Each structure stands twice: as structure tokens, then as C-alpha cells.
Coordinates of C-alpha atoms in Angstrom, one line a residue:
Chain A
X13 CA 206.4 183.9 -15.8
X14 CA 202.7 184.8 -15.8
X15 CA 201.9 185.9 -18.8
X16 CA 198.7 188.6 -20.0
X17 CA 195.5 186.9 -21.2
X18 CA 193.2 190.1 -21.0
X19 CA 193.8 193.6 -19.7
X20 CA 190.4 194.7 -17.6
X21 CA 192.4 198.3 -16.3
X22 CA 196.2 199.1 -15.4
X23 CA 196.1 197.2 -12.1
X24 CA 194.3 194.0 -13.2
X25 CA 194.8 191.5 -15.5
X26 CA 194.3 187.8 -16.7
X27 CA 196.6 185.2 -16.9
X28 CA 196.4 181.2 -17.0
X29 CA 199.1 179.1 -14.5
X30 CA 201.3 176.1 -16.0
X31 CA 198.4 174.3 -16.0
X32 CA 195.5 175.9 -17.6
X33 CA 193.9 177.5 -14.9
X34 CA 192.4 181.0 -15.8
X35 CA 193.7 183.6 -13.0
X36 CA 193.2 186.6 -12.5
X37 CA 196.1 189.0 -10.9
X38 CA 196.6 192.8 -9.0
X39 CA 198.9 194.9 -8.2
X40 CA 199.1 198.4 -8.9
X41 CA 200.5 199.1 -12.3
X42 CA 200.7 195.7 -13.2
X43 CA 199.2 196.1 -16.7
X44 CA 200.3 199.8 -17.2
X45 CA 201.7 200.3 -21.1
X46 CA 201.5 196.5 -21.3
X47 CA 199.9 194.3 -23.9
X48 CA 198.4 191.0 -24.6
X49 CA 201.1 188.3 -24.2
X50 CA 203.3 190.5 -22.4
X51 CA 204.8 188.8 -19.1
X52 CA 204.1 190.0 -15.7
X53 CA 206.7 191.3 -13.5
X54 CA 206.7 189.6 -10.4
X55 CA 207.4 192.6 -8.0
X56 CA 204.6 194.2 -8.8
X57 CA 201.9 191.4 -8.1
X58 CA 200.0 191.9 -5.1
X59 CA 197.3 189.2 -5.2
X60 CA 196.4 186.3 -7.4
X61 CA 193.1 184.9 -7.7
X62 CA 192.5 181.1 -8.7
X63 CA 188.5 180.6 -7.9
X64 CA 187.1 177.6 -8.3
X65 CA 183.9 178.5 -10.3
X66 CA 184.1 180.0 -13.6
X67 CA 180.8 182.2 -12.2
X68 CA 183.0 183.7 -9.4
X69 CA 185.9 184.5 -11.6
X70 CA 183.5 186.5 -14.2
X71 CA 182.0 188.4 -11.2
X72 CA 185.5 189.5 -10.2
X73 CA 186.4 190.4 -13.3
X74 CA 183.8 192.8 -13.5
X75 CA 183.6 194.3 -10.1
X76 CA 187.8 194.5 -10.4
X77 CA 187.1 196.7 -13.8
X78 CA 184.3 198.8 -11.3
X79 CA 186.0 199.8 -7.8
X80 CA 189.7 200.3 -7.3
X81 CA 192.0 197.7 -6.6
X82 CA 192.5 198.9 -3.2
X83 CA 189.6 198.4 -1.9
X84 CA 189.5 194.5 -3.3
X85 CA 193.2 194.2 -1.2
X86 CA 191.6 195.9 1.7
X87 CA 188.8 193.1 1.5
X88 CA 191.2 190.4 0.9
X89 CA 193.5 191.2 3.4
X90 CA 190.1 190.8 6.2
X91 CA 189.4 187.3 4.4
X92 CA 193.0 186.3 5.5
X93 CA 193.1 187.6 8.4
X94 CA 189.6 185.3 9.1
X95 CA 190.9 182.0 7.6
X96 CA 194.0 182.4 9.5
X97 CA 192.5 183.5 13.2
X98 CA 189.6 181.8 13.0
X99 CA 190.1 179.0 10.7
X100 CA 186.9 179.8 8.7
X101 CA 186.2 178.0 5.3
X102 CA 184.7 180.3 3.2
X103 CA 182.6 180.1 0.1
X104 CA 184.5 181.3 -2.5
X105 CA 181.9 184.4 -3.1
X106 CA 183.1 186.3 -0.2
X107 CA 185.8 187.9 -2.6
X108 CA 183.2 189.5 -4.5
X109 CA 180.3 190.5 -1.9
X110 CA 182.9 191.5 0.6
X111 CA 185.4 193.2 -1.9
X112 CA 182.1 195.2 -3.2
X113 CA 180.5 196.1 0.7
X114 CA 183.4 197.7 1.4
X115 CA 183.6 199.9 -2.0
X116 CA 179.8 201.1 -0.9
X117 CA 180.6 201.7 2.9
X118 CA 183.8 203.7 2.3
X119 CA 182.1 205.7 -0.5
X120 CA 178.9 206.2 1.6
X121 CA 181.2 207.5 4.5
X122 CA 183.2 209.7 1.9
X123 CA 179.2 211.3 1.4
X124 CA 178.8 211.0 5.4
X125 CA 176.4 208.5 5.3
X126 CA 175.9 205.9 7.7
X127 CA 173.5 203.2 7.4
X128 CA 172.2 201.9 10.5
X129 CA 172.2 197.8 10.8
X130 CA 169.1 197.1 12.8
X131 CA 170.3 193.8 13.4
X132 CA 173.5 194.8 15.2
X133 CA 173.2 193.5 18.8
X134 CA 171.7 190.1 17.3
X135 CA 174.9 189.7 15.5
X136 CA 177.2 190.6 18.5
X137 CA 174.9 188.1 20.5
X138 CA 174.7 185.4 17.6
X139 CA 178.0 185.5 15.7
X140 CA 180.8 186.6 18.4
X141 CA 183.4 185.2 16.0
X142 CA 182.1 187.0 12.6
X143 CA 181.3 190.1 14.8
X144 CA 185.1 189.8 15.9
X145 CA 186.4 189.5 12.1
X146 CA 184.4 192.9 11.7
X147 CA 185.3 195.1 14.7
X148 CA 189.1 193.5 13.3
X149 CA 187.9 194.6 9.9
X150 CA 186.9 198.6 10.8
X151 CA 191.2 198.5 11.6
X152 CA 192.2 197.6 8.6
X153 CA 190.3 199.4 6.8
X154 CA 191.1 202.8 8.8
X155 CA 194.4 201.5 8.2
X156 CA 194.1 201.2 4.6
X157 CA 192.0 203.6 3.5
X158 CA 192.4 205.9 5.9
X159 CA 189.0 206.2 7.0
X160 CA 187.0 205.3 10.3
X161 CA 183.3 203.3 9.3
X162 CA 180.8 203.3 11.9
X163 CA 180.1 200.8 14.4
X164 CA 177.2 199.8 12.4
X165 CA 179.5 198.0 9.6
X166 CA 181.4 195.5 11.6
X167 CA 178.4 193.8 11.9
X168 CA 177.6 194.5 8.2
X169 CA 181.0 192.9 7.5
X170 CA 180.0 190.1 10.3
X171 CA 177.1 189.2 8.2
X172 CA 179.2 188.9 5.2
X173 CA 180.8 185.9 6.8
X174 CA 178.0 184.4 8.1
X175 CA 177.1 184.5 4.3
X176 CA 179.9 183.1 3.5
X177 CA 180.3 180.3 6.0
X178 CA 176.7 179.0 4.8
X179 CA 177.0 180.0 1.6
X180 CA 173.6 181.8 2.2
X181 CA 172.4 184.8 0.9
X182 CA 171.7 188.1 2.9
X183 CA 168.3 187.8 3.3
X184 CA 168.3 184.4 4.0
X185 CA 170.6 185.2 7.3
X186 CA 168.1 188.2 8.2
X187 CA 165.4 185.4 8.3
X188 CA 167.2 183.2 10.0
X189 CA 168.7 186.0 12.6
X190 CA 165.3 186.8 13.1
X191 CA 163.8 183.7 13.7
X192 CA 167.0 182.7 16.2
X193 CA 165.8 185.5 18.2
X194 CA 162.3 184.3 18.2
X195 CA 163.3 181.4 19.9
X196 CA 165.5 182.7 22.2
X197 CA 162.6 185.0 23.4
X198 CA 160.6 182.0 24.1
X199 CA 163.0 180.2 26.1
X200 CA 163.7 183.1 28.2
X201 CA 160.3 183.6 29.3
X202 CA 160.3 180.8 30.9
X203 CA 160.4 180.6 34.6
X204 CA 163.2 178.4 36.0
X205 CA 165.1 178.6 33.2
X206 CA 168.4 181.0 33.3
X207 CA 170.8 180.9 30.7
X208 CA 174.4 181.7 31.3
X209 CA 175.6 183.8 28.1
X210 CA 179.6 183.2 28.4
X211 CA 179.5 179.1 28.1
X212 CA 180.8 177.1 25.7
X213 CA 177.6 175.3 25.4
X214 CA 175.8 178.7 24.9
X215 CA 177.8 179.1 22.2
X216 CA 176.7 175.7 20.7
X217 CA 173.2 176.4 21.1
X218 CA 173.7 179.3 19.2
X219 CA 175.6 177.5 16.6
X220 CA 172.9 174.5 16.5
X221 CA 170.1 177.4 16.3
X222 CA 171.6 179.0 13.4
X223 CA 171.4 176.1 11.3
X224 CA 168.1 174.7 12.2
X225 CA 167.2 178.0 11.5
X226 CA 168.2 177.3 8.2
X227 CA 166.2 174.1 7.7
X228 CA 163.2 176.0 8.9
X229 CA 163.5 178.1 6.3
X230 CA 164.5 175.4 3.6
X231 CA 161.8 173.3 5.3
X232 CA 164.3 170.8 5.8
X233 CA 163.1 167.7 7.7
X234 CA 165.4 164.8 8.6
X235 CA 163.6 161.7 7.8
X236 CA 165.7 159.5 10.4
X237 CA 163.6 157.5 13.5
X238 CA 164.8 159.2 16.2
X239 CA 162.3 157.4 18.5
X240 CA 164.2 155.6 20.6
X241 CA 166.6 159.0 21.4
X242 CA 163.9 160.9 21.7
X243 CA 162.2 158.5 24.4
X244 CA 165.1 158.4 26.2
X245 CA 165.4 162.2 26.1
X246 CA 161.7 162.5 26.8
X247 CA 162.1 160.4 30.5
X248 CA 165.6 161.9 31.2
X249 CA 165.2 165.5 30.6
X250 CA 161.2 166.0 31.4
X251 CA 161.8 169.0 32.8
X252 CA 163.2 170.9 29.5
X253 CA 160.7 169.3 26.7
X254 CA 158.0 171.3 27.7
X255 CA 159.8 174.2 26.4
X256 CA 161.2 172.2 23.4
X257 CA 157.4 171.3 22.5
X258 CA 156.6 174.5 23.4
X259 CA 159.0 175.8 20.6
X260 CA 157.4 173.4 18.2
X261 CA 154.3 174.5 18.3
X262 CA 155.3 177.9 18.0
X263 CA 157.1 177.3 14.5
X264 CA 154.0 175.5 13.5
X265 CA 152.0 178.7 13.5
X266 CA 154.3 181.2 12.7
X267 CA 156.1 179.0 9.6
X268 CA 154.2 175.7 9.4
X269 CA 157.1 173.8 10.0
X270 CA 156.6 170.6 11.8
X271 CA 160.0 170.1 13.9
X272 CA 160.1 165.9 13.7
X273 CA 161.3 163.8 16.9
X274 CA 165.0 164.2 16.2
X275 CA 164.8 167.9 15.5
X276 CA 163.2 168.1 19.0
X277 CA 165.7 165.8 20.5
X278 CA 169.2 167.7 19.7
X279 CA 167.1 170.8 20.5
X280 CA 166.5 169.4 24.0
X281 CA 169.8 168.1 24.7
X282 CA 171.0 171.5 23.7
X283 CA 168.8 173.5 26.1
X284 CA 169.5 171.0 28.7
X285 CA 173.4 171.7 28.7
X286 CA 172.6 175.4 28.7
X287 CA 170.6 175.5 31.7
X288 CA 172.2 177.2 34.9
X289 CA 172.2 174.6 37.5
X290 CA 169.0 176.6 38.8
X291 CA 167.4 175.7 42.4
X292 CA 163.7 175.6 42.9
X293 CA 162.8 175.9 46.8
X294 CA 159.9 174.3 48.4
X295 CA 158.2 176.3 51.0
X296 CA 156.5 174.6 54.0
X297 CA 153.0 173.9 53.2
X298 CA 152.6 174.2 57.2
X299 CA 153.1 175.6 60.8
X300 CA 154.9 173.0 62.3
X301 CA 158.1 171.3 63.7
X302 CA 160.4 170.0 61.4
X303 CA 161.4 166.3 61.3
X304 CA 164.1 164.2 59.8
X305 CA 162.3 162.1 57.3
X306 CA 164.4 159.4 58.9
X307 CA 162.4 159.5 61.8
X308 CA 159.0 158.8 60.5
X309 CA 157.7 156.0 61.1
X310 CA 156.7 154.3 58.0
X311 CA 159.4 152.7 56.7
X312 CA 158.4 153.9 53.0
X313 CA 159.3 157.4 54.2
X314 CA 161.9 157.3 56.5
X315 CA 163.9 154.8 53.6
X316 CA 163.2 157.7 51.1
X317 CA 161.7 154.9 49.0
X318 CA 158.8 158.3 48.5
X319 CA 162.0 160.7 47.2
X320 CA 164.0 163.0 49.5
X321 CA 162.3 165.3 52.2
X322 CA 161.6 166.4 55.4
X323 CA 158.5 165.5 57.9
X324 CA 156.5 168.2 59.4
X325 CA 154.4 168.1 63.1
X326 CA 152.0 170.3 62.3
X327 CA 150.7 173.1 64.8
X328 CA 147.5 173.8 62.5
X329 CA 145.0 171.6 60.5
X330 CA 145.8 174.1 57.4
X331 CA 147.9 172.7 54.5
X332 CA 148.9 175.3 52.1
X333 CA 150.6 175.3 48.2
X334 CA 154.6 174.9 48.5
X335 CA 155.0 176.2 45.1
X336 CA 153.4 177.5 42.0
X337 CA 152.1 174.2 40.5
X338 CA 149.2 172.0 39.3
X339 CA 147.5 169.9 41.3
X340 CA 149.2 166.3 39.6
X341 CA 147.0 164.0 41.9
X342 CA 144.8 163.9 45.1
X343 CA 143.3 161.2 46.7
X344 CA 139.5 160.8 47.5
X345 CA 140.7 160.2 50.5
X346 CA 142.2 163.8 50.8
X347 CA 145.3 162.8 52.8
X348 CA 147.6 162.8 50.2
X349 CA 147.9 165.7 47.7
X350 CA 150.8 165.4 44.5
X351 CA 152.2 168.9 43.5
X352 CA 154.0 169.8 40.0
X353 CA 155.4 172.5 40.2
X354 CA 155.8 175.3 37.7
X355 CA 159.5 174.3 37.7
X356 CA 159.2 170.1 37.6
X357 CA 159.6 169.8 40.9
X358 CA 156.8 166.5 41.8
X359 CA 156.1 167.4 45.6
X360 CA 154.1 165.1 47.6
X361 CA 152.1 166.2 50.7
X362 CA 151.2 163.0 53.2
X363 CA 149.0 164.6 56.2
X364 CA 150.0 161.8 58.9
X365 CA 150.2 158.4 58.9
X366 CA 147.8 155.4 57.7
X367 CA 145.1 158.2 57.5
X368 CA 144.2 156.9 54.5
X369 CA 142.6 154.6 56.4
X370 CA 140.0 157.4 57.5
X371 CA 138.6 157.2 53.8
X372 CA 138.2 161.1 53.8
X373 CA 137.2 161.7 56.9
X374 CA 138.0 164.7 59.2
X375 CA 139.8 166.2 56.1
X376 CA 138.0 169.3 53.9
X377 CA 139.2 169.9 50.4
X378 CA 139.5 173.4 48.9
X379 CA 141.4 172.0 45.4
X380 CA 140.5 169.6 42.8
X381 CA 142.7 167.1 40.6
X382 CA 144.5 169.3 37.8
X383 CA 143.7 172.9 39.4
X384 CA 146.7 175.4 39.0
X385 CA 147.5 176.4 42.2
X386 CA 149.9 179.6 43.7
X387 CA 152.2 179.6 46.2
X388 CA 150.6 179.7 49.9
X389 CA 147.1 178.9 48.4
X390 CA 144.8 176.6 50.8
X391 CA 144.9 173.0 49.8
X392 CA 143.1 171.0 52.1
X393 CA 142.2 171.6 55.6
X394 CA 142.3 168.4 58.3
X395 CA 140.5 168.1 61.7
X396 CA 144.1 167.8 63.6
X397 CA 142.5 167.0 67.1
X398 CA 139.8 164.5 65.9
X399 CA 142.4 162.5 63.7
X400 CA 145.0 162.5 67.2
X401 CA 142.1 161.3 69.1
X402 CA 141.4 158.8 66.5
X403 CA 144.7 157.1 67.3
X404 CA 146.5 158.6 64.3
X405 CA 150.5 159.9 63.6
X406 CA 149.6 163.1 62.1
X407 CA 153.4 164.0 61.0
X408 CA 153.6 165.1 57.6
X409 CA 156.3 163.7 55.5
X410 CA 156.9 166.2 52.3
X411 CA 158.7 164.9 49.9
X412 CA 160.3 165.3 46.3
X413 CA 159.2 161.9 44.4
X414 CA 161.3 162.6 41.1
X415 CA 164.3 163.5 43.2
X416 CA 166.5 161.1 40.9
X417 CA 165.8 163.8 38.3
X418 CA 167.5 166.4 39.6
X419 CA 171.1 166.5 41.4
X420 CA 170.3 167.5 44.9
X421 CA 168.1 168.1 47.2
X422 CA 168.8 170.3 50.6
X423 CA 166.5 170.4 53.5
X424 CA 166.5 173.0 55.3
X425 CA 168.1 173.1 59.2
X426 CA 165.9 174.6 61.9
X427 CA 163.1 173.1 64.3
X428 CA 159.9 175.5 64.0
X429 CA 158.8 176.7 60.3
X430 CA 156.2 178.5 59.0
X431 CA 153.9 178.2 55.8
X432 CA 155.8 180.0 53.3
X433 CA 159.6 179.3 54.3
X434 CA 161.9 177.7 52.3
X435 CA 161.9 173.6 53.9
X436 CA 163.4 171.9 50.6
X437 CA 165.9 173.3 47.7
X438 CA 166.2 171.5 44.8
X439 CA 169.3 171.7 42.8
X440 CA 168.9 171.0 38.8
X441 CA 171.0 168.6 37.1
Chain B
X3 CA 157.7 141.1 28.1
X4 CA 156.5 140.2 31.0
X5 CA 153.2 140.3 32.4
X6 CA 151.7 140.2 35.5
X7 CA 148.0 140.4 36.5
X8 CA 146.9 141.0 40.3
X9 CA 144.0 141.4 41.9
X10 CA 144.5 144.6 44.8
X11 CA 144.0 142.9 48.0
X12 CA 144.4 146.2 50.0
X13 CA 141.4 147.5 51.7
X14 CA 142.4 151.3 50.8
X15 CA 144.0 150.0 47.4
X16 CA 146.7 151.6 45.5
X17 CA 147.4 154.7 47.3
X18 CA 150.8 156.9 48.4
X19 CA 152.6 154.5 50.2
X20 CA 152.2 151.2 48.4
X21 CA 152.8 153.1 45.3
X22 CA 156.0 154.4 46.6
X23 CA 157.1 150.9 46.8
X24 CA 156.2 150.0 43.5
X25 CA 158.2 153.1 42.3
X26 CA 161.6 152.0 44.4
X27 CA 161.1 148.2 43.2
X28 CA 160.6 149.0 39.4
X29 CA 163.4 151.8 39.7
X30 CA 165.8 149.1 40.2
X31 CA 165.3 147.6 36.8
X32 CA 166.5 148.5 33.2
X33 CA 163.4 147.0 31.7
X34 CA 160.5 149.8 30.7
X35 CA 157.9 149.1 33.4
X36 CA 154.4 149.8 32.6
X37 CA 151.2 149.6 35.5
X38 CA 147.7 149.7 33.8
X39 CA 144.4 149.6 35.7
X40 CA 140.5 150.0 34.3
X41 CA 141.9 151.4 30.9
X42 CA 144.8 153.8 31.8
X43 CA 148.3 153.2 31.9
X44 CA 151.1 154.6 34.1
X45 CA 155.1 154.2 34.3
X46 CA 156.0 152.5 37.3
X47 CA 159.1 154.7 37.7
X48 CA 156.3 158.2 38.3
X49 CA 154.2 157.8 41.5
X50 CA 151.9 160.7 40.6
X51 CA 151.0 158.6 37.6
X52 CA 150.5 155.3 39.5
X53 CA 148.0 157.5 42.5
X54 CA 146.4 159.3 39.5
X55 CA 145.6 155.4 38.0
X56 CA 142.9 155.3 41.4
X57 CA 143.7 151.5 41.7
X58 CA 141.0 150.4 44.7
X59 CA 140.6 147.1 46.6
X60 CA 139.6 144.1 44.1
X61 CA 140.3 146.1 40.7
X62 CA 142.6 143.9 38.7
X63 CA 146.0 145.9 37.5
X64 CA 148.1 144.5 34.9
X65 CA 152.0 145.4 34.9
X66 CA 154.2 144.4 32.0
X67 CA 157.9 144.3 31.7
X68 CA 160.1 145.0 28.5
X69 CA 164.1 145.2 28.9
X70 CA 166.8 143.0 29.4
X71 CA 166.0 142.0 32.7
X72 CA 162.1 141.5 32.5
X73 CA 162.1 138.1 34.2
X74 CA 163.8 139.4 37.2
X75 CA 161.7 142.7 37.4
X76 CA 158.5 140.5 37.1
X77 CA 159.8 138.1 40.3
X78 CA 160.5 141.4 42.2
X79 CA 157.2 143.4 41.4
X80 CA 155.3 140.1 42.3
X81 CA 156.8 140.3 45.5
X82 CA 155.9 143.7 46.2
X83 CA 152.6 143.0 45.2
X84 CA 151.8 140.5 47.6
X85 CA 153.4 142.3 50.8
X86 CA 152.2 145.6 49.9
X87 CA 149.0 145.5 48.1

């Protein structure tokens, strides 16, 4: 039988077990007309607690000689209900901070005051699990205690096992909250890039941006040479380190943290899983007649050793933008013009065949290497009678030359098109 | 590695089309396949890269192959050299 070590009120006392260990045990009226050395009756224990530091066990101590007992069970009873639904480990300081929350939030709704959480919908969006534990929580504690808290405190309960599960303290996760959100707001302003909320992988990212939230504000750096992964990320997944990078430098001049190669490589592969398959179309950059790119002929073309794509007879010597972009790379000879789009599309425009041949002639350019171009913007114009007369094929294959770095790409069905519809979708990977 | 020099035989040198070929012959290799021409460098897998290197008739490009199967890739860009450039 337990025996009494130290009376802290008529519900709570300390005891040792078999072997040593200092305890500390509730249950209403447990200690009532009792003394020092007296034994414990069994029935009327409602919790024992056998913490691992010697810290924790003072702090309970004192907070179980401050509020009343209930309100520790009520606590304790959430704590279970967590480790057993959710599986959480939990820092053993959870008893206290979570045990002493509650006290304040039933008291404060005793005086009819709520507190608003200003971080409420970030801790729905960021923690669905701990958000669960506290909507769970608000029912037990009605239950118990009889009283309704507002919607407000689940997530204040939430954030207690956040706490909890990083061993953190409060401000620490309001940092870290806030920078999560920070980053999300960056990737979501990116064109192109759609994020689908309900996915298992979202919910990764969100794990994996919670604790590299931490390290940035521990400015925690791994030291391990990721070079080689992040090389291989760097060629596989061009399309998604921009934004990575673009992340980087953002943390650079907001925190001065320097996020190293590996940092920027799980980050990557991260975003990359979240990503919606998205589709990118490419609009026709002319008035024409379409053409299977099989039926060009140049065999460099029609054996899509230049990507996947379509060929287009043109009905006009005007070759327009088929995307937001940058102009990637023209020749001098202003036949050929390289697109990049906005979205990492690489489209390349060849006005006919061999005209390279011409060395500029017959062709006007209104762009420059490296100018940002929009969508239906004049590229280059081209003498389309003089360069027939000249003996030339003036079909025009378009084509996507990085298609092996997304997973499809659809041409569209039809004979006549215009500048402006939709020729090529590309599907991401 | 392996390296190759060549000297662009090609009247309208390295443009769209003989670059393209490049592209599909060093795609088929593991080995990291690097074109270089009057001080730039380009991967041989990105044909923007390759047009943007402006390789013209009698410039000298140098292409180097690092992997596993370098010999191979080298045989195989030679070959595409010669009938293409």
C-alpha cells in the first residue's frame, strides 16, 4: 500500500512506490484527516503521477496545492485521450502547462471572458491532429466542468500539444506558426503552382515545415554534403527550385538564415510531391493549319528527337508569344526563337525548314535574347512569300524540348488554328 | 572523362536542328555530358543551352563525358558530330 510522504491539500499527496520513486497521487479526499505515514486507500485514488524529472514533479506539486484537483483530471483525462487516439509522445510538461491552461480558461469563462487566439485558422490549417485533440478537449471539459469554452481554446489547447510534442515553448511555436505561414504565402503566389490541401503529402509538407521552422529559429544548419542529392534534385525537378531558391533568399533577409544544399533539397522534394499535376497550355504562336509533327520533313522533327509537338502551315508571316515567358535563346538568324515559359515549359519556335540557311534574311525581329515576353506578344515577323519563292518549306514545327520533364504532352485535334488557341497541353509530373 | 574536341564543319554551325541531335544522342547516356564552346559551357541534355552557346562554322567545341559509360557516350557523340555538324 502506498503510503503518505507529504500532504500538499485533502486531495493530493506524496508517496514513494516499492522502489523509491517519489509520486505524487489524487483523488478526492484522499489525504482528508490523514497524516504522515498513513496508508492510502486504494478506492479513493484517481490518478498517480510518476514524472521523470524531479523539475516536473516540483511544478506539480505546486500547481496541485493552487487549482483544484478537478481541473488537473480534466487535463489528464485530454492527455489520455491524445496518447491513445493519436499516439502522441509527449514531453512530460504537458501535465503542468495543460493542467494550469485549463484552470485559467474555465475561470476566465466563469468571469465571461474570452480571449481571442489570433492564430486560430493557422492552427486548424497547420496542426489538424492537435486541433482535433482540442475541439475533443472543449467535450470533455463541458463534460466535466460543466462549462462550454469558446472556439478560440481548442486551438489554445492545440498549441499546448504542439508544445508538447517539440518540447517547445509558446512563443517559440508562435514564431515558428508564423514563419510556416510566411512560406506558404510565397509558394502560393506562384503561378503554376496549386496545392491540393487534403493530401497526405500536404500534410508532410506541413509536418517538414514545422520543424525547419524550428531550425530557422534555432539557426540550426546540417553540416552534411548534400551535393550530389541536391544536383540530382536540381536537374530532375527544375521546375520547382526556383521557388525553393526563391524561399531561401527570402529567409535570408527576413532572419539571416542561410538554408544549405540539403535544407533546400528535402524542401524541394517536398514541394514537388505537393504539386497538383497542373497543365500549362501552349497557344499557337500562328494562323495556320495544323500538322502532325510526324509529317515534317526533317527527320529531327518528325522523330521528336526536338521534344513533342505539332507543325504549323502558316497563313501569315506573323509569329506571336505562346505563353508568358522569357526569351531563353534566338538565333541571329531569326528563324528559330526558344521560349521559357513562366511555368517551365522550354518551347521552341522553328519558322520552316533549313531557313537557317537564309542567315537572317527575309525575317524582322521585334524581341531580343532574354526579354520577358506576354502571351500573343509579336516575336518575329518573316517575309512568307519571298522565303516560298526562295525554294523554302516554311511549316513550323513547335515543339516542347524538355518534354521528358514533364508527364505528358497533348496536342491539340483540329486542322485551322489561330494565334492564341490552345495547340499543346503540358501535363506536370 | 572523356573528351572530345571538334572543329564545326557546318556552314550555319551549331544551330536548332543539329543541336537537337546532340540532345537525343547524349540523352541516351548516364554519364553527365558537358558541350563548351569560346568560354561557356552547356549540358548536352538542354538545347536552349547548346543554341544559346552560338557555336558557328570553324569554332572548336569541346564535349566531355563523366559517368559510367563515358567511353560509349564519347563513340556516339563523335558520330553525331561528324554527320551532323
Amino acid at each position: 500500500m502506498m503510503r503518505i510522504e507529504k500532504i500538499l491539500n485533502n486531495n493530493v499527496a506524496v508517496s514513494r512506490t516499492d522502489d523509491g520513486k517519489e509520486i505524487i497521487v489524487m483523488g478526492r479526499g484522499l489525504a482528508f484527516r490523514r497524516r504522515i505515514g498513513d496508508g492510502i486507500p486504494e478506492n479513493l485514488v484517481e490518478k498517480v503521477f510518476s514524472l521523470q524529472s524531479s523539475e516536473i514533479t516540483e511544478k506539480l506539486q505546486k500547481l496541485a496545492s493552487e487549482i483544484p484537483l478537478e481541473h488537473i483530471l480534466i487535463a489528464e483525462e485530454i492527455i489520455a485521450y491524445a496518447e491513445k487516439t493519436y499516439c502522441k509522445k509527449l514531453y512530460d510538461g504537458i501535465h503542468i502547462s495543460l493542467a494550469d491552461h485549463i484552470s485559467t480558461a474555465i475561470d476566465r469563462q466563469h468571469k465571461e471572458l474570452s480571449l481571442k487566439n489570433p492564430l486560430r485558422w493557422d492552427i486548424k490549417r497547420f496542426y489538424p491532429e492537435e486541433n482535433a485533440i482540442g475541439v475533443q478537449a472543449l467535450d470533455i471539459i463541458q463534460k466535466k466542468a460543466g462549462i462550454r469554452l469558446d472556439d478560440d481554446e481548442a486551438a489554445f489547447i492545440a498549441m499546448h500539444f504542439v508544445n508538447a510534442e517539440m518540447n517547445q515553448n509558446m512563443s517559440q511555436i508562435v514564431s515558428m506558426t508564423r514563419i510556416m505561414n510566411e512560406i506558404l504565402e510565397i509558394i502560393k503566389q506562384e503561378p503554376g503552382i496549386e496545392m491540393d490541401e487534403n493530401s497526405i503529402n500536404y500534410f508532410r509538407f506541413i509536418t517538414h515545415l514545422k520543424f525547419f521552422a524550428q531550425r530557422i529559429l534555432e539557426a540550426k544548419t546540417k553540416d552534411d554534403d548534400a551535393r550530389d542529392l541536391y544536383d540530382l534534385v536540381k536537374q530532375k525537378y527544375s521546375r520547382v527550385l526556383p521557388l525553393t531558391e526563391k524561399v531561401a533568399s527570402y529567409l535570408l533577409e527576413r532572419y539571416t538564415y542561410i538554408m544549405d544544399l540539403s535544407e533546400k533539397t528535402y524542401f524541394t522534394l517536398h514541394l514537388q510531391r505537393i504539386m497538383k499535376h497542373t497543365t500549362i497550355c501552349i497557344a499557337s504562336p500562328l494562323d495556320g493549319t495544323l500538322v502532325p509533327i510526324t509529317e515534317v520533313k526533317d527527320e529531327a522533327f518528325s522523330k521528336k528527337m526536338m521534344g513533342e509537338g505539332v507543325a504549323i502551315l502558316p497563313d501569315t508571316g506573323k509569329v506571336f508569344a505562346p505563353a508568358d515567358g522569357e526569351v531563353d535563346t534566338f538565333c541571329d538568324t531569326f528563324h528559330a526563337v526558344g521560349i521559357h515559359t513562366g511555368t517551365g515549359v522550354d518551347v521552341l519556335i522553328h519558322i520552316g525548314r533549313d531557313t537557317v540557311k537564309l542567315g537572317g534574311k527575309y525575317f524582322t525581329p521585334h524581341i531580343k535574347e532574354g526579354d520577358k515576353v506576354k502571351k500573343g506578344q509579336l516575336l518575329i515577323e518573316f517575309d512568307m512569300k519571298a522565303i516560298k519563292e526562295a525554294g523554302y518549306d516554311i511549316t513550323t514545327p513547335v515543339t516542347v524540348v524538355n518534354t521528358a520533364e514533364f508527364s505528358a504532352v497533348y496536342i491539340s485535334q483540329g486542322s485551322k488554328v489561330h494565334t492564341g488557341d490552345t495547340i499543346l497541353t503540358v501535363e506536370g509530373k | 572523362m572523356k573528351q572530345i574536341e571538334y572543329v564545326i564543319q557546318a556552314e550555319t554551325g551549331m544551330h536548332a536542328r543539329p543541336a537537337g541531335m546532340l540532345v537525343s544522342t547524349a540523352g541516351k547516356f548516364s554519364s553527365i555530358i558537358k558541350v563548351s564552346c569560346k568560354g561557356r559551357q552547356a549540358d548536352a541534355r538542354k538545347l536552349f543551352a547548346l543554341m544559346k552557346l552560338g557555336a558557328k562554322q570553324n569554332d572548336c567545341i569541346q564535349i566531355t563525358a563523366d559517368g559510367p559509360d563515358e567511353e560509349e557516350a564519347a563513340a556516339a557523340l563523335q558520330e553525331t558530330l561528324k554527320a551532323y555538324f
